[in-house]
Amino acid sequence: QVQLVESGGGSVQAGGSLRLSCAVSGRTYTTTCMGWFRQAPGKEREGVAVIYWGGEVTDYADSVKGRFTISRDTVKNTLYLQMNSLAPEDTAMYYCAADPSPPFRCGLWKTNFDYWGQGTQVTISS
């Protein structure tokens, strides 16, 4: 079992920054695909960024490339999403997800993650 707890969401003005954290506990291994997803009201959930816990893979949605950075601290067992140049369209509930899988099965196209956090709200005002 893996437990995921997100934090760091909030309300900021457009152009601002936020850093989301996802504390990972339970059985974690280097062979784990980790991801950040978001869902805005009335919209489908979309993948934002993924990273392989061992570091072999990172992938970003086109809409966040150059603005968001996914990273992980293997000592603190924490996943991060640094979000810069935030825009109103980034407003959504952000979720952390984890799935034991090999690197070739870790990518932004992956949706079948076994473990999900409860989400943290990000609101960007114009």
PDB file of C-alpha atoms in Angstrom:
ATOM      1  CA  GLN A   1       0.000   0.000   0.000  1.00  0.00           C
ATOM      2  CA  VAL A   2       1.097   3.537  -0.773  1.00  0.00           C
ATOM      3  CA  GLN A   3      -0.332   6.646   0.833  1.00  0.00           C
ATOM      4  CA  LEU A   4      -0.175  10.036  -0.857  1.00  0.00           C
ATOM      5  CA  VAL A   5      -0.885  13.377   0.794  1.00  0.00           C
ATOM      6  CA  GLU A   6      -0.778  16.581  -1.243  1.00  0.00           C
ATOM      7  CA  SER A   7      -0.170  20.065   0.097  1.00  0.00           C
ATOM      8  CA  GLY A   8       0.866  23.482  -1.123  1.00  0.00           C
ATOM      9  CA  GLY A   9      -2.206  24.553  -3.019  1.00  0.00           C
ATOM     10  CA  GLY A  10      -3.711  27.998  -2.615  1.00  0.00           C
ATOM     11  CA  SER A  11      -4.857  31.153  -4.324  1.00  0.00           C
ATOM     12  CA  VAL A  12      -2.430  33.378  -6.198  1.00  0.00           C
ATOM     13  CA  GLN A  13      -2.606  36.001  -8.896  1.00  0.00           C
ATOM     14  CA  ALA A  14      -1.721  35.301 -12.486  1.00  0.00           C
ATOM     15  CA  GLY A  15       2.014  35.290 -13.009  1.00  0.00           C
ATOM     16  CA  GLY A  16       2.654  33.948  -9.541  1.00  0.00           C
ATOM     17  CA  SER A  17       4.148  30.669  -8.395  1.00  0.00           C
ATOM     18  CA  LEU A  18       3.221  27.748  -6.188  1.00  0.00           C
ATOM     19  CA  ARG A  19       4.994  24.562  -5.215  1.00  0.00           C
ATOM     20  CA  LEU A  20       2.891  21.496  -4.611  1.00  0.00           C
ATOM     21  CA  SER A  21       4.183  18.667  -2.467  1.00  0.00           C
ATOM     22  CA  CYS A  22       3.068  15.060  -2.250  1.00  0.00           C
ATOM     23  CA  ALA A  23       4.245  13.121   0.788  1.00  0.00           C
ATOM     24  CA  VAL A  24       4.665   9.459  -0.115  1.00  0.00           C
ATOM     25  CA  SER A  25       4.470   6.783   2.563  1.00  0.00           C
ATOM     26  CA  GLY A  26       4.006   3.057   2.675  1.00  0.00           C
ATOM     27  CA  ARG A  27       5.711   0.649   0.331  1.00  0.00           C
ATOM     28  CA  THR A  28       7.632   2.725  -2.176  1.00  0.00           C
ATOM     29  CA  TYR A  29      10.279   1.524  -4.571  1.00  0.00           C
ATOM     30  CA  THR A  30      12.411   3.017  -7.288  1.00  0.00           C
ATOM     31  CA  THR A  31      10.227   1.161  -9.776  1.00  0.00           C
ATOM     32  CA  THR A  32       7.309   3.553  -9.407  1.00  0.00           C
ATOM     33  CA  CYS A  33       5.759   5.964 -11.843  1.00  0.00           C
ATOM     34  CA  MET A  34       4.604   9.187 -10.159  1.00  0.00           C
ATOM     35  CA  GLY A  35       2.372  11.825 -11.639  1.00  0.00           C
ATOM     36  CA  TRP A  36       0.507  15.062 -11.129  1.00  0.00           C
ATOM     37  CA  PHE A  37      -2.973  15.384 -12.563  1.00  0.00           C
ATOM     38  CA  ARG A  38      -5.542  18.159 -12.426  1.00  0.00           C
ATOM     39  CA  GLN A  39      -9.242  18.505 -12.874  1.00  0.00           C
ATOM     40  CA  ALA A  40     -11.125  21.751 -13.318  1.00  0.00           C
ATOM     41  CA  PRO A  41     -14.891  22.004 -12.736  1.00  0.00           C
ATOM     42  CA  GLY A  42     -16.787  20.611 -15.684  1.00  0.00           C
ATOM     43  CA  LYS A  43     -13.649  19.286 -17.349  1.00  0.00           C
ATOM     44  CA  GLU A  44     -12.014  15.908 -17.583  1.00  0.00           C
ATOM     45  CA  ARG A  45      -8.983  15.067 -15.524  1.00  0.00           C
ATOM     46  CA  GLU A  46      -5.757  15.719 -17.399  1.00  0.00           C
ATOM     47  CA  GLY A  47      -2.192  14.676 -16.852  1.00  0.00           C
ATOM     48  CA  VAL A  48       0.151  17.519 -15.998  1.00  0.00           C
ATOM     49  CA  ALA A  49       3.517  15.839 -15.457  1.00  0.00           C
ATOM     50  CA  VAL A  50       4.984  12.451 -14.664  1.00  0.00           C
ATOM     51  CA  ILE A  51       8.315  11.265 -13.340  1.00  0.00           C
ATOM     52  CA  TYR A  52       9.804   7.868 -12.715  1.00  0.00           C
ATOM     53  CA  TRP A  53      10.916   7.535  -9.120  1.00  0.00           C
ATOM     54  CA  GLY A  54      14.266   6.218 -10.281  1.00  0.00           C
ATOM     55  CA  GLY A  55      14.658   9.353 -12.419  1.00  0.00           C
ATOM     56  CA  GLU A  56      14.673   7.750 -15.868  1.00  0.00           C
ATOM     57  CA  VAL A  57      11.517   9.408 -17.171  1.00  0.00           C
ATOM     58  CA  THR A  58       9.908  12.840 -17.054  1.00  0.00           C
ATOM     59  CA  ASP A  59       7.085  14.065 -19.235  1.00  0.00           C
ATOM     60  CA  TYR A  60       4.958  17.207 -19.325  1.00  0.00           C
ATOM     61  CA  ALA A  61       1.721  18.327 -20.875  1.00  0.00           C
ATOM     62  CA  ASP A  62       2.287  20.872 -23.642  1.00  0.00           C
ATOM     63  CA  SER A  63       0.238  23.416 -21.730  1.00  0.00           C
ATOM     64  CA  VAL A  64       2.722  23.462 -18.824  1.00  0.00           C
ATOM     65  CA  LYS A  65       6.058  22.891 -20.535  1.00  0.00           C
ATOM     66  CA  GLY A  66       8.544  25.575 -19.596  1.00  0.00           C
ATOM     67  CA  ARG A  67       6.411  26.689 -16.642  1.00  0.00           C
ATOM     68  CA  PHE A  68       6.067  23.612 -14.413  1.00  0.00           C
ATOM     69  CA  THR A  69       8.786  21.325 -13.102  1.00  0.00           C
ATOM     70  CA  ILE A  70       8.216  17.911 -11.552  1.00  0.00           C
ATOM     71  CA  SER A  71      10.821  16.526  -9.186  1.00  0.00           C
ATOM     72  CA  ARG A  72      11.201  14.108  -6.315  1.00  0.00           C
ATOM     73  CA  ASP A  73      13.283  13.871  -3.183  1.00  0.00           C
ATOM     74  CA  THR A  74      14.072  10.226  -2.601  1.00  0.00           C
ATOM     75  CA  VAL A  75      15.332  10.886   0.931  1.00  0.00           C
ATOM     76  CA  LYS A  76      12.243  12.803   2.039  1.00  0.00           C
ATOM     77  CA  ASN A  77       9.971  10.538  -0.051  1.00  0.00           C
ATOM     78  CA  THR A  78       8.268  13.586  -1.475  1.00  0.00           C
ATOM     79  CA  LEU A  79       7.083  14.465  -4.963  1.00  0.00           C
ATOM     80  CA  TYR A  80       7.002  18.118  -6.002  1.00  0.00           C
ATOM     81  CA  LEU A  81       5.444  20.247  -8.696  1.00  0.00           C
ATOM     82  CA  GLN A  82       6.954  23.700  -9.038  1.00  0.00           C
ATOM     83  CA  MET A  83       4.505  25.900 -10.908  1.00  0.00           C
ATOM     84  CA  ASN A  84       5.636  29.248 -12.306  1.00  0.00           C
ATOM     85  CA  SER A  85       3.955  31.852 -14.501  1.00  0.00           C
ATOM     86  CA  LEU A  86       0.580  30.614 -13.367  1.00  0.00           C
ATOM     87  CA  ALA A  87      -2.474  31.533 -15.403  1.00  0.00           C
ATOM     88  CA  PRO A  88      -6.217  31.386 -14.671  1.00  0.00           C
ATOM     89  CA  GLU A  89      -6.516  28.280 -16.848  1.00  0.00           C
ATOM     90  CA  ASP A  90      -4.278  26.446 -14.371  1.00  0.00           C
ATOM     91  CA  THR A  91      -7.068  26.670 -11.792  1.00  0.00           C
ATOM     92  CA  ALA A  92      -8.010  23.132 -10.799  1.00  0.00           C
ATOM     93  CA  MET A  93      -7.818  20.483  -8.145  1.00  0.00           C
ATOM     94  CA  TYR A  94      -4.379  18.904  -8.380  1.00  0.00           C
ATOM     95  CA  TYR A  95      -3.827  15.253  -7.554  1.00  0.00           C
ATOM     96  CA  CYS A  96      -0.740  13.196  -6.958  1.00  0.00           C
ATOM     97  CA  ALA A  97      -0.701   9.601  -8.205  1.00  0.00           C
ATOM     98  CA  ALA A  98       1.605   6.601  -7.989  1.00  0.00           C
ATOM     99  CA  ASP A  99       1.811   3.263  -9.742  1.00  0.00           C
ATOM    100  CA  PRO A 100       4.392   0.469  -9.558  1.00  0.00           C
ATOM    101  CA  SER A 101       5.479  -0.016 -13.156  1.00  0.00           C
ATOM    102  CA  PRO A 102       8.585  -0.218 -15.329  1.00  0.00           C
ATOM    103  CA  PRO A 103       9.959   2.950 -16.969  1.00  0.00           C
ATOM    104  CA  PHE A 104       8.515   2.164 -20.406  1.00  0.00           C
ATOM    105  CA  ARG A 105       5.044   2.216 -18.861  1.00  0.00           C
ATOM    106  CA  CYS A 106       5.520   5.651 -17.311  1.00  0.00           C
ATOM    107  CA  GLY A 107       4.348   8.566 -19.402  1.00  0.00           C
ATOM    108  CA  LEU A 108       1.765  11.306 -19.586  1.00  0.00           C
ATOM    109  CA  TRP A 109      -0.530   8.958 -21.521  1.00  0.00           C
ATOM    110  CA  LYS A 110      -0.748   6.668 -18.471  1.00  0.00           C
ATOM    111  CA  THR A 111      -4.032   6.955 -16.574  1.00  0.00           C
ATOM    112  CA  ASN A 112      -4.253   3.696 -14.648  1.00  0.00           C
ATOM    113  CA  PHE A 113      -2.469   4.689 -11.468  1.00  0.00           C
ATOM    114  CA  ASP A 114      -3.146   2.471  -8.477  1.00  0.00           C
ATOM    115  CA  TYR A 115      -2.789   5.143  -5.801  1.00  0.00           C
ATOM    116  CA  TRP A 116      -4.171   8.661  -5.592  1.00  0.00           C
ATOM    117  CA  GLY A 117      -4.028  11.486  -3.098  1.00  0.00           C
ATOM    118  CA  GLN A 118      -6.999  13.514  -1.934  1.00  0.00           C
ATOM    119  CA  GLY A 119      -6.063  16.572  -3.979  1.00  0.00           C
ATOM    120  CA  THR A 120      -5.095  20.167  -3.289  1.00  0.00           C
ATOM    121  CA  GLN A 121      -6.896  23.156  -4.775  1.00  0.00           C
ATOM    122  CA  VAL A 122      -5.072  25.696  -6.909  1.00  0.00           C
ATOM    123  CA  THR A 123      -6.895  28.907  -7.813  1.00  0.00           C
ATOM    124  CA  ILE A 124      -5.380  31.558 -10.051  1.00  0.00           C
ATOM    125  CA  SER A 125      -6.998  34.961 -10.323  1.00  0.00           C
ATOM    126  CA  SER A 126      -6.504  37.317 -13.239  1.00  0.00           C
TER     127      SER A 126
END
